[in-house]
Every structure is written in C-alpha cells, then in structure tokens.
Short mmCIF file of C-alpha atoms and ligand atoms in Angstrom, two decimals:
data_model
loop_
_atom_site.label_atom_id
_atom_site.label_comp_id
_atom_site.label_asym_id
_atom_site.label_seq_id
_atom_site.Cartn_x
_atom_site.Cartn_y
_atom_site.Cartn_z
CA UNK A 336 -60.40 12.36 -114.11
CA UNK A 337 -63.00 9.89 -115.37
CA UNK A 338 -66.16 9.57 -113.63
CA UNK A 339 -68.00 5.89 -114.73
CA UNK A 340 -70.25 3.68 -113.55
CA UNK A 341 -71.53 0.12 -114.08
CA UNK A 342 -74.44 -0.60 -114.79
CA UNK A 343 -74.80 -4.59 -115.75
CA UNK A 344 -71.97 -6.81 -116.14
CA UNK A 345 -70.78 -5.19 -119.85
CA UNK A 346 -72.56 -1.74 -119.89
CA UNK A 347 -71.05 1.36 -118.45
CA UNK A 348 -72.78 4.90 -117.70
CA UNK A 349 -70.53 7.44 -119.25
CA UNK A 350 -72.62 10.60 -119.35
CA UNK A 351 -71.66 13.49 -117.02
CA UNK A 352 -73.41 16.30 -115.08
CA UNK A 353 -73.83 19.54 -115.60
CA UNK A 354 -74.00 21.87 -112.13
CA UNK A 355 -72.88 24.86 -114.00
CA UNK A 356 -75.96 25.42 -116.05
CA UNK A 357 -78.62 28.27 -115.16
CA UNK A 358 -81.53 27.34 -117.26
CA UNK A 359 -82.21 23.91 -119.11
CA UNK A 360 -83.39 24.76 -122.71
CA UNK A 361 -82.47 28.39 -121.64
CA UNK A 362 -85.75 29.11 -120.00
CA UNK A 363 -85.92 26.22 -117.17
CA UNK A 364 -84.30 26.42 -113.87
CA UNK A 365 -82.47 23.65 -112.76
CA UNK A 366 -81.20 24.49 -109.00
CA UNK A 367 -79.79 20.82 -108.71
CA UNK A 368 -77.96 20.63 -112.09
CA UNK A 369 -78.81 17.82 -114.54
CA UNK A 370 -77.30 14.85 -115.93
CA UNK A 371 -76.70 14.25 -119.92
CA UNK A 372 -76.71 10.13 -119.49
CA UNK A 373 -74.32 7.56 -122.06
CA UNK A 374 -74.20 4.82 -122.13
CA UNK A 375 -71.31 2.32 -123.45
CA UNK A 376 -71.85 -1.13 -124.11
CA UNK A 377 -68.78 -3.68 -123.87
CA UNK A 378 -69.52 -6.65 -126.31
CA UNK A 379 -67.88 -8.52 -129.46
CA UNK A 380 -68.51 -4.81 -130.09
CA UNK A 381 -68.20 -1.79 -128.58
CA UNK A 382 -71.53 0.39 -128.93
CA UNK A 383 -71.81 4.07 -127.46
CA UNK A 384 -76.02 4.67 -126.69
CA UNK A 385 -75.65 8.73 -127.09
CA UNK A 386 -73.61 11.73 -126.24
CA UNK A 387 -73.83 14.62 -123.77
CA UNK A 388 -74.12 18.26 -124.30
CA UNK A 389 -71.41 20.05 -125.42
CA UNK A 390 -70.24 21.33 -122.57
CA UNK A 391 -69.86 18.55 -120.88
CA UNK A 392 -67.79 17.08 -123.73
CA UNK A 393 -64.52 17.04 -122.15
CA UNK A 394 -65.56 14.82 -119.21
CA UNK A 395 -67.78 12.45 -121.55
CA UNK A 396 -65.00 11.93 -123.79
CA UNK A 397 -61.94 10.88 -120.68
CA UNK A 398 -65.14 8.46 -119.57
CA UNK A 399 -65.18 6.74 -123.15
CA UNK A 400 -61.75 6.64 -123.57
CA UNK A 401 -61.46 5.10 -120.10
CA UNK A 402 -64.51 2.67 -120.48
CA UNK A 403 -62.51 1.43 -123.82
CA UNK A 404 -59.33 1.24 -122.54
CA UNK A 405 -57.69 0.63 -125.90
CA UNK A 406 -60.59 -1.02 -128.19
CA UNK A 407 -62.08 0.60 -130.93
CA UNK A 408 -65.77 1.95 -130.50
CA UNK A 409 -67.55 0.65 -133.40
CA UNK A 410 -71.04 1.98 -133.33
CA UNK A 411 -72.38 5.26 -131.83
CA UNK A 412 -76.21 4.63 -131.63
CA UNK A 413 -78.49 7.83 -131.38
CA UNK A 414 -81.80 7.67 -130.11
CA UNK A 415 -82.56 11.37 -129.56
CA UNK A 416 -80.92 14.11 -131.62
CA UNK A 417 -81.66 17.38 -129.37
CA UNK A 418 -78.38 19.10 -128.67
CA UNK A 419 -78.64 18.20 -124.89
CA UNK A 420 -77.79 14.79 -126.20
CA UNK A 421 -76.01 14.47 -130.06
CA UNK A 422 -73.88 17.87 -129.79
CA UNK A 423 -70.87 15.37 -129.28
CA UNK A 424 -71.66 13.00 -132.26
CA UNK A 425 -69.41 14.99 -134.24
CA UNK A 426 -66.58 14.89 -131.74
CA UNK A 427 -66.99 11.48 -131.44
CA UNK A 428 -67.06 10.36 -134.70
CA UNK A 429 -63.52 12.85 -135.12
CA UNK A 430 -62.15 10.36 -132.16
CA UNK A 431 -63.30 7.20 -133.14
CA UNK A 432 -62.90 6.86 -137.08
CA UNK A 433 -64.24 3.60 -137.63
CA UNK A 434 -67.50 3.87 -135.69
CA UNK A 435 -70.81 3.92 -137.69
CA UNK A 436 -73.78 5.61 -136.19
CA UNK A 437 -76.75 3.49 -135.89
CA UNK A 438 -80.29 6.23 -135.60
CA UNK A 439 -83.55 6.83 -137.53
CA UNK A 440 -83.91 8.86 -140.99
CA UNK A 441 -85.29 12.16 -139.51
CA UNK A 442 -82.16 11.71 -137.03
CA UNK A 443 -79.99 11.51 -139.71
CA UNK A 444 -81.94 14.33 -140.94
CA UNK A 445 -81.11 16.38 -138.20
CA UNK A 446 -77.39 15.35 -138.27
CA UNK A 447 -77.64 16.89 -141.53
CA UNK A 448 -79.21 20.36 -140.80
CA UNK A 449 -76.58 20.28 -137.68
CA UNK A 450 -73.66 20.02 -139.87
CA UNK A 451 -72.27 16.49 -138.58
CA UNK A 452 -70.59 15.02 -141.33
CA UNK A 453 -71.45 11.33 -140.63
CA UNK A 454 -71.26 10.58 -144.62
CA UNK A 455 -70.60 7.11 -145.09
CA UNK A 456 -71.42 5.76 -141.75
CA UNK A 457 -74.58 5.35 -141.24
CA UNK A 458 -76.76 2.68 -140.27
CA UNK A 459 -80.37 3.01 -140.73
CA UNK A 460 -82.70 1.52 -138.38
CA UNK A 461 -86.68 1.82 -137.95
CA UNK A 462 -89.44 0.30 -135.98
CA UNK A 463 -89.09 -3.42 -135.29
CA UNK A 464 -85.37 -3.87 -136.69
CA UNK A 465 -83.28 -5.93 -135.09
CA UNK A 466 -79.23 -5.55 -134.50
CA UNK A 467 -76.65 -7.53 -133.41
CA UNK A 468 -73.54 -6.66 -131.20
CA UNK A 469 -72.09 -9.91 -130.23
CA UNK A 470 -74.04 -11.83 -127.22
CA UNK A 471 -76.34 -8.26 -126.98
CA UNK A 472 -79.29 -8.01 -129.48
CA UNK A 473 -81.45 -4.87 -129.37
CA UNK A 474 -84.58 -3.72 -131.30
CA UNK A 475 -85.77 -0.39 -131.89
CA UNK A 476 -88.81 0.90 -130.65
CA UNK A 477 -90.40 4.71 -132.40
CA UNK A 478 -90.85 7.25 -130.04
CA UNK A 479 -92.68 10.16 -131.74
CA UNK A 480 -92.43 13.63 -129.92
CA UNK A 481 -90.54 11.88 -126.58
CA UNK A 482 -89.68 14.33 -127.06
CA UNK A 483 -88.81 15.16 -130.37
CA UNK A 484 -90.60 13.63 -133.78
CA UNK A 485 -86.84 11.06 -134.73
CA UNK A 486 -86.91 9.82 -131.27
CA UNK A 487 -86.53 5.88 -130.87
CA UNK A 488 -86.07 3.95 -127.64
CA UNK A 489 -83.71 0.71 -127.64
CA UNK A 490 -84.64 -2.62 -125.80
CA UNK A 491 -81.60 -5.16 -125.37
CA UNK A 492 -83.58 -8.30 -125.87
CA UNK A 493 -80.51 -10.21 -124.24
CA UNK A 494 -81.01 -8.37 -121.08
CA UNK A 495 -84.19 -6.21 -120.70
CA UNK A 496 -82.41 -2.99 -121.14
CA UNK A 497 -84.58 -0.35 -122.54
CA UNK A 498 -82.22 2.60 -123.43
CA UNK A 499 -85.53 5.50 -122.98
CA UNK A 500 -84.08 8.30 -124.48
CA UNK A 501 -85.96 11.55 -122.88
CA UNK A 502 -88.67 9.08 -121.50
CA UNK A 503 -88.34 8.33 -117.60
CA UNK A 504 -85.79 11.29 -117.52
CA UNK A 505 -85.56 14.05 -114.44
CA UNK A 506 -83.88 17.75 -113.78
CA UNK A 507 -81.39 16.98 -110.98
CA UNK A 508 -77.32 15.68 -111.19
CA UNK A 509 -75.99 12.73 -110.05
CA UNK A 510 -74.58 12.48 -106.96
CA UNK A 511 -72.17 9.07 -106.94
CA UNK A 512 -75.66 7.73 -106.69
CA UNK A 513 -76.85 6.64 -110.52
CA UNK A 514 -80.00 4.05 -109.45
CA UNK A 515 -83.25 4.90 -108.68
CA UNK A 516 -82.79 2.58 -105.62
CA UNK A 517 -79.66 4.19 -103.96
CA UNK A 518 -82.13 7.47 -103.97
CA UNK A 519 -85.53 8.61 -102.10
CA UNK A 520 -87.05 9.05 -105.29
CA UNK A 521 -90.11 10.35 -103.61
CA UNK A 522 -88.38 12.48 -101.39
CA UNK A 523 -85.84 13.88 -103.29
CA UNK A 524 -86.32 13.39 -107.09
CA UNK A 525 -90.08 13.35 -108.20
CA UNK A 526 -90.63 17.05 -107.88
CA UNK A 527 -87.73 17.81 -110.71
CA UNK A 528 -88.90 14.30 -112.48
CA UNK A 529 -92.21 16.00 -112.41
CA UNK A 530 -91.22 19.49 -113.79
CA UNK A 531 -89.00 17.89 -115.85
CA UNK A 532 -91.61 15.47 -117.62
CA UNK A 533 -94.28 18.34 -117.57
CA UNK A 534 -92.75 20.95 -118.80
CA UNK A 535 -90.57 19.39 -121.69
CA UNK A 536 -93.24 16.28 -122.39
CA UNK A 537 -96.14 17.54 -121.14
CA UNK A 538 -97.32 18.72 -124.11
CA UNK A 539 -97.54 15.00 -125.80
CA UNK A 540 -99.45 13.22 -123.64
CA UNK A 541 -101.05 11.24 -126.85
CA UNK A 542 -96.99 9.83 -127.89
CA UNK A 543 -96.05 9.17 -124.14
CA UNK A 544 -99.08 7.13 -124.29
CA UNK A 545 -98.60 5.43 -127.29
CA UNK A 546 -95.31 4.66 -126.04
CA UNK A 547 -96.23 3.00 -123.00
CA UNK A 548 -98.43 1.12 -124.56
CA UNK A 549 -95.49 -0.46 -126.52
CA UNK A 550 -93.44 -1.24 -123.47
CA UNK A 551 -96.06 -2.75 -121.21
CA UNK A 552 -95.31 -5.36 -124.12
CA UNK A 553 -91.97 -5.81 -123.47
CA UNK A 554 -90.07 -7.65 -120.03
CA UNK A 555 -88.19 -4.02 -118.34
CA UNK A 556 -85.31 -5.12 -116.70
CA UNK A 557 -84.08 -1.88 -116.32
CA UNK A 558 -84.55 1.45 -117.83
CA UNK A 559 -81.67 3.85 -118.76
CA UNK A 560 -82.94 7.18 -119.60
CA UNK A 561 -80.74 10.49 -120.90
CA UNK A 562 -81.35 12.37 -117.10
CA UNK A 563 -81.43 11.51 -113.88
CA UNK A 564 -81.58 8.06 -112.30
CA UNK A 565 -81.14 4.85 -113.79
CA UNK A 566 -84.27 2.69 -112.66
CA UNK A 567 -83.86 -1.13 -111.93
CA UNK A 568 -86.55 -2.23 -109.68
CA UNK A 569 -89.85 -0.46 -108.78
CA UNK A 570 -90.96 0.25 -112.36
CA UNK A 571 -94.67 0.49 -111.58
CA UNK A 572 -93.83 3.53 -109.17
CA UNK A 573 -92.65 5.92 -112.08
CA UNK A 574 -95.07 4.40 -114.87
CA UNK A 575 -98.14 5.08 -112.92
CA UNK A 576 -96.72 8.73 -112.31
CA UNK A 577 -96.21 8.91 -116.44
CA UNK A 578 -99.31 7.40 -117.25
CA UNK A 579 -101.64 9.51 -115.24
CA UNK A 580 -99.27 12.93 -116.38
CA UNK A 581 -99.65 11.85 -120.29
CA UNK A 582 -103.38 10.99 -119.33
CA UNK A 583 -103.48 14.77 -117.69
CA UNK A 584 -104.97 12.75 -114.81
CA UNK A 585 -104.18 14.32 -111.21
CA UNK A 586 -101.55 12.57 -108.90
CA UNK A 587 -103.82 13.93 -105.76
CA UNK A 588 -106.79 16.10 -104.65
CA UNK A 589 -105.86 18.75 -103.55
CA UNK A 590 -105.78 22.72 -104.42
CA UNK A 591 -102.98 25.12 -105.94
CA UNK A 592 -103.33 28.81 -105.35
CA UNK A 593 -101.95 30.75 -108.00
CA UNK A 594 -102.12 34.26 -107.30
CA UNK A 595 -100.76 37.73 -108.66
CA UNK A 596 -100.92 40.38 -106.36
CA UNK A 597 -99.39 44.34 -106.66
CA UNK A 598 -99.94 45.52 -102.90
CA UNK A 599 -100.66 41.87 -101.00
CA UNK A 600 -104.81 42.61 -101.08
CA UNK A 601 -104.59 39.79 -103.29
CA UNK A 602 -102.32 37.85 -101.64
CA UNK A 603 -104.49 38.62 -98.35
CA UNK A 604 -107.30 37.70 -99.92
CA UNK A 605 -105.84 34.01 -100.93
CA UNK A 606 -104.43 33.34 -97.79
CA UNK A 607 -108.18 33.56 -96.27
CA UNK A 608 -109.33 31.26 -98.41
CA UNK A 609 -106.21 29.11 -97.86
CA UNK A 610 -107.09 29.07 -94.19
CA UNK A 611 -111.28 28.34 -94.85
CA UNK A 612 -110.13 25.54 -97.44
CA UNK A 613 -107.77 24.16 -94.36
CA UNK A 614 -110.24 24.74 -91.57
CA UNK A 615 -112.59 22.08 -93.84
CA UNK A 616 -110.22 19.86 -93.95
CA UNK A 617 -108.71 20.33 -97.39
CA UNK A 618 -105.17 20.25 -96.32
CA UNK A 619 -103.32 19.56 -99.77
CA UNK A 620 -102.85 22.99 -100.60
CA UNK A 621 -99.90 24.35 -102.55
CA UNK A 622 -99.93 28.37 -102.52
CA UNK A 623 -97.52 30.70 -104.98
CA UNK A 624 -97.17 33.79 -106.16
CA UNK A 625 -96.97 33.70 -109.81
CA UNK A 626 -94.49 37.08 -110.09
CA UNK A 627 -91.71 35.06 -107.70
CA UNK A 628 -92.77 30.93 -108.92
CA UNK A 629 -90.72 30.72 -112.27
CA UNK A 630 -94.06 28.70 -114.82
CA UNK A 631 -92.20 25.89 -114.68
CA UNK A 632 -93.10 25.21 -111.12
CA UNK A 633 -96.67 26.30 -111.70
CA UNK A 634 -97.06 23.75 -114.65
CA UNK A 635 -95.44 20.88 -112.57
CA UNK A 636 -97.98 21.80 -109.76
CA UNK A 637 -100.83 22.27 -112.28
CA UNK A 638 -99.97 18.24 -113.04
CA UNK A 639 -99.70 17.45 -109.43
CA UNK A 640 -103.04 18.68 -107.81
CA UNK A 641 -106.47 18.22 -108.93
CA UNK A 642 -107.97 21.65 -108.74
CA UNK A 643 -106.47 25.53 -109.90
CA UNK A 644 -107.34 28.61 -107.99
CA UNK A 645 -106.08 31.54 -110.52
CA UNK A 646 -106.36 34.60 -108.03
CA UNK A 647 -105.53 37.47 -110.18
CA UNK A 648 -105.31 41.61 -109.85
CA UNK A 649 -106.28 43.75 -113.01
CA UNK A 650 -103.46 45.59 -114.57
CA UNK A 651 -103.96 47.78 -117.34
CA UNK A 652 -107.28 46.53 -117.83
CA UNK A 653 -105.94 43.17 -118.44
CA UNK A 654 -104.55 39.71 -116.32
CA UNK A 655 -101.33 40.55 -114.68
CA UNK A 656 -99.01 39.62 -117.28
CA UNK A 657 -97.14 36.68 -115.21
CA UNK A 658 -101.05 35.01 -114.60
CA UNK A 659 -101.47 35.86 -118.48
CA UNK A 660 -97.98 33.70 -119.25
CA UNK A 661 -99.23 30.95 -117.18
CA UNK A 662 -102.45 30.70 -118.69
CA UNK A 663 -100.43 30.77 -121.89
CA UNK A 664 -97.99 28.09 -120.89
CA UNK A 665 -100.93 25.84 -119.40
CA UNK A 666 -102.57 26.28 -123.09
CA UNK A 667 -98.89 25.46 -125.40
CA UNK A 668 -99.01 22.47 -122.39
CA UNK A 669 -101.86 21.07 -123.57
CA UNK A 670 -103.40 21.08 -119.63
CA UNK A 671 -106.31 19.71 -119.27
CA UNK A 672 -109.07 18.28 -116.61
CA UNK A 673 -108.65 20.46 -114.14
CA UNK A 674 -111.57 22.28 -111.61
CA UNK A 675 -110.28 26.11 -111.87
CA UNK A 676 -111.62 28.53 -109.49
CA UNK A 677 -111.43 32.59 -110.41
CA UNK A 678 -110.59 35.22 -108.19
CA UNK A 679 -110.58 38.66 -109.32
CA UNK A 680 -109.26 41.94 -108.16
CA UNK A 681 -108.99 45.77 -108.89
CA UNK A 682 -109.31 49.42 -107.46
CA UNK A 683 -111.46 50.63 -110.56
CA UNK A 684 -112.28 48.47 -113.28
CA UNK A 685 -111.67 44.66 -112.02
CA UNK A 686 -111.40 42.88 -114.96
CA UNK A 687 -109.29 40.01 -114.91
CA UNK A 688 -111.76 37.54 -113.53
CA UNK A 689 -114.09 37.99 -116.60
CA UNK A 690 -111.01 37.76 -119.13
CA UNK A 691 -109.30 34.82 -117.35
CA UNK A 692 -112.51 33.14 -117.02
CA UNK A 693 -112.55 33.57 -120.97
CA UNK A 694 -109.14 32.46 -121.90
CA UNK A 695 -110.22 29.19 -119.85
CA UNK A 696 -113.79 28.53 -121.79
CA UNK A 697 -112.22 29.67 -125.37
CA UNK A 698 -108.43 27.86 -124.66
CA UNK A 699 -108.51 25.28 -122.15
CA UNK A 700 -111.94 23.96 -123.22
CA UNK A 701 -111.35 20.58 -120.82
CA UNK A 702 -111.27 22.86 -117.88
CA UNK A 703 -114.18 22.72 -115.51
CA UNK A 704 -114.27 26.59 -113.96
CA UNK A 705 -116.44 26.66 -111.20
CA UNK A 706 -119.59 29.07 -110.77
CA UNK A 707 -118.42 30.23 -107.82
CA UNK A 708 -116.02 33.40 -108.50
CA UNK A 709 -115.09 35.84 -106.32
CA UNK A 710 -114.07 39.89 -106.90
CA UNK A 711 -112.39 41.67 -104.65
CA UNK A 712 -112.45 45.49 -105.04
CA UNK A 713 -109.24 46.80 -103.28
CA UNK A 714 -109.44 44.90 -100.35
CA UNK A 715 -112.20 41.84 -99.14
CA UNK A 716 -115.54 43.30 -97.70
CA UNK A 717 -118.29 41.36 -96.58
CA UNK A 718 -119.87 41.04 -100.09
CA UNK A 719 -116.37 39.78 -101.55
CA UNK A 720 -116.01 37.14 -97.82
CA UNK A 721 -119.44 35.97 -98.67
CA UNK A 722 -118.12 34.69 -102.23
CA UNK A 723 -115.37 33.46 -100.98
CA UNK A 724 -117.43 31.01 -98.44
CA UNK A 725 -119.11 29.60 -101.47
CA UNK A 726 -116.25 29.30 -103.05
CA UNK A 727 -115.15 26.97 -101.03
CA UNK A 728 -118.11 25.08 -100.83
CA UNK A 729 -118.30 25.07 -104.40
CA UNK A 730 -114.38 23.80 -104.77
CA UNK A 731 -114.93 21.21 -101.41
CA UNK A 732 -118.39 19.78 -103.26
CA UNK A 733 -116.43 19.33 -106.60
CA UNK A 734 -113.88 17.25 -104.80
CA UNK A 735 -116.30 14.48 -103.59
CA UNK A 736 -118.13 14.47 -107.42
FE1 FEO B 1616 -82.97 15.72 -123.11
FE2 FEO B 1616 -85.24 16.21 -125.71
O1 FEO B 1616 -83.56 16.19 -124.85
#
C-alpha cells in the first residue's frame, strides 16, 4: 500500500521508514527507527529529489508509482550519494527509462564506484547553476562533508524549498506526522536530532558552518531534509541548535557524569558528587555509565552540557576500555570547549586519572581539565571526600567564569 504525503501544492514526500533496522551505519542505535525522506515534485516535469535505502525500496517505489499515476518521471536529482539515500538510483533509473539524473561530479563519481550504470543520463550541476522544471526553478547550493564531500543542497527559488540533504536531519520514523509542527520537537525529537547531528556531522563543524552561512542568504520557506521531520515554520529553533553544535558551543550549563566502574566504588563515588553538585544548586546533571550508555549517547550529551566529569577505574594499568572508546570517539568528533573534570580509581596502581588527563592535554587540546582531580583508592576515604569538595568548587566556580 502506498504511504505519501503532501507537502506544498505540487510536491509529495515519498520516502519511507525503516523500524526494522538495529543500528544506523551499523554501529548507531536507533530505538525509534528512521526515515529515508523523497521527495517528488509534480511540474511541466516530474522530478524525484533522492531515493531511500535499499531496503526500503519496495515501499519507495509503490509511493512513486502512485505519486505519478501514469506520467513519466523525467529527472531523478541526487543531492547526497551515501547508500542510506542513492541505493535505489539504480532501481529507479531500471523503472523509469527516460529519466536523467541531475547531481554533482564527485556524485557521479560515486555512482560510478557503486556500479549504477547512469551512462548517458546525466546532468551535471555545480554551485550557483540554475534549472528549470516548468513553473519550479531551483539552484544548487555545495555542501562539503554534510555529510559527505559531493553533497549539494537544492533551493526552489519559486517557492523557498530548500531540499537539505543530511542537514536538519534526525534518528526517529515518521509517525503519520511528517512536519516539524504536528510534533513536540523539543519533547520528543531533539534528543535523536541531537545524536543524530553529533554523531554523523559532528565531526564538520567548519562545513555545517559554511553552510549556514549560505542559507541565512536565502528566504527558507521550508526545509525538507533526508530524516525525520519536514520543518515549515520555527526555523530559528533548529538553526540556533546547529549553529551552536557546528560551533561546539554548549546548548546549557550543566554537568555529565561519565563513569566506568567494575564493583560500583566508582559508581558510589560519582553519585556523591552528583548529590554535592545538586545540594549547590547545580541541578542539570546527566549521569551514565559508560559500559551500559552505547558512545553515541555520550557524544550527543558531550554536545548538550557544558562541562565532562570522566570518572574512571584502572584496568590493566590502563582507562577502562569503554572510557578509552569515548575519549577516542570525542577525539574522531572533533569535541571541543568543554570544562572536563578527572576522577580516578584503583585497588593498586590507580592510573587512569593521570593517562586520561593525558589523552585530554595531548588530543583534545580545546579542553579546559580542571585542577581539581580526585583518586579514589578502592573505596572514598576522607582524603579522596576532601578532593571531591573541591572538586566541586572548582567545577561550580568554572560555571560562573
Ligand atoms: Fe543520511 Fe549521509 O546519509
């Protein structure tokens, strides 16, 4: 059965969800699903923005062939060639003979290395081109590493369309409900936005800059990304969230306790500290353990809050391997500006305060890591309780600098 939506008068969201998948980019979990968004366009000519994965092929292609309803689709227009998005070019271009696909050189690049035989149909396009589909005229806007280096954006100059590609994109299906204003964005969708946009953008910060610096030039109407929503009014909410992320600017103050414990010393240890940040009024406090938190979580919170406390036991003389992959995702993240606090712990060599503070000073050299550590031999004592009151001070006076 086709499943469609419209979104403006002659423009139709085609795309379908995916509920059935464990892991997005096999390594992300996505509890709620997520949505591979097309578009179709319904002008003098017919114009397909994008395809879905592959397995959602079957429902993508009854939505086209419904949304047509006997025409001919005459251009397939590609904006972003990752697999989540252009594995059903091929299948497309099988179904549709006479459509051309209009995308970039590298995309047609990556068509290539694929194995999509779009020989004789392409359509070049780059920066600042214009193109014509009857009463709709778009122009294509670069968008290096968002998320991937052939990515372009489309803006319907007829109607203030921008067709975002990965850009303005979130984890989550669709639920009936396709428009950021038939949601509680902020309830429901910004924590999956957020580890969605961290952990597959997060890295760029520089390009998602660069690229919102080209469409604050440009009147939004609306903005059609590949996941999640479609947004048609309050634009300013989810650009302020992308500018500070790609600025690596925090969305609050507030502290995220990160801790790796064997026997729960650590994890008693943290929760004290929890408790003397909260009886000073530092209420924003966001507490995991990093063997049960999948990274992705940890990064998204790592965006979200202004200051890190890494609380971490020794094991074999080293950090606990799941606090050593989250200090190694933070670093491939590109992380930055955060005040990081270091807890240590250990029967008979601590060691992973010293080594974690290193990592932080040699690999996240934007990190500010507070004087203020504390080391916690087996279990807290009074020496180890003393540290932790000035860690707190020290954490609660870096919040008012
Ligand atoms: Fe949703 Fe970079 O693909």
């Amino acid at each position: 059965m086709y499943c469609v939506r419209k979104v403006t008068d002659d423009l139709y969201w085609v795309g379908a969800n995916d509920r059935r998948l464990t892991l997005f980019e096999n390594i992300h979990p996505i509890p709620r699903g997520v949505s591979y968004n097309s578009y179709l366009l319904l002008d003098e000519k017919t114009v397909l923005f994008d395809t879905v994965d592959w397995s959602a092929g079957r429902q993508f292609l009854e939505n086209i062939e419904h949304v047509l309803n006997g025409r001919k689709l005459d251009y397939l227009l590609i904006n972003h060639m990752e697999p989540d998005h252009g594995a059903s070019i091929e299948e497309v271009l099988l179904r549709y003979p006479e459509a051309q696909v209009i995308s970039t050189e590298k995309a047609f690049m990556l068509m290539h290395q694929f194995n999509f035989n779009v020989d004789g149909r392409t359509i070049q396009v780059a920066e600042g081109d214009t193109f014509s589909f009857g009463k709709h005229e778009v122009t294509f806007v670069s968008a290096p590493m968002v998320h991937w280096p052939e990515a372009m954006v489309t803006y319907d100059l007829t109607n203030g369309v921008l067709f975002a590609a990965d850009a303005f994109g979130s984890f989550g299906s669709l639920d009936g409900r396709l428009f950021n204003d038939e949601v509680n964005f902020d309830r429901d969708w910004i924590d999956d936005a957020r580890r969605y946009y961290t952990n597959i953008v997060g890295k760029y910060g520089p390009h998602v800059q660069a690229l919102l610096k080209k469409a604050s030039t440009v009147d939004i109407k609306m903005i059609c990304p590949l996941h999640g929503p479609v947004w048609r009014n309050d634009f300013a909410y989810f650009i302020d969230k992308y500018d500070k992320w790609s600025r690596y600017e925090p969305e609050e103050k507030g502290v995220l306790i990160a801790y790796a414990s064997m026997y729960g010393n650590t994890e008693s240890a943290v929760n004290a500290l929890a408790t003397k940040l909260a009886e000073r009024g530092m209420t924003n406090i966001a507490m995991y353990d990093v063997s049960k938190t999948h990274v992705s979580q940890l990064i998204s919170e790592t965006f979200r809050l202004s200051h890190l406390v890494l609380a971490s036991v020794t094991y074999n003389l080293g950090i606990y391997p799941p606090m050593h992959n989250f200090l190694m995702d933070m670093k491939a993240l590109h992380v930055q500006n955060r005040i990081v606090a270091v807890m240590e712990s250990g029967s008979w060599a601590p060691k992973s305060g010293s080594l974690m503070t290193e990592f932080l000073d040699e690999e996240l050299k934007t990190m500010t890591v507070l004087n203020e550590q504390v080391s916690v031999l087996s279990s807290m004592n009074e020496s180890s309780a003393l540290e932790m009151d000035q860690m707190v001070e020290g954490i609660l006076e870096s919040m008012n600098d």
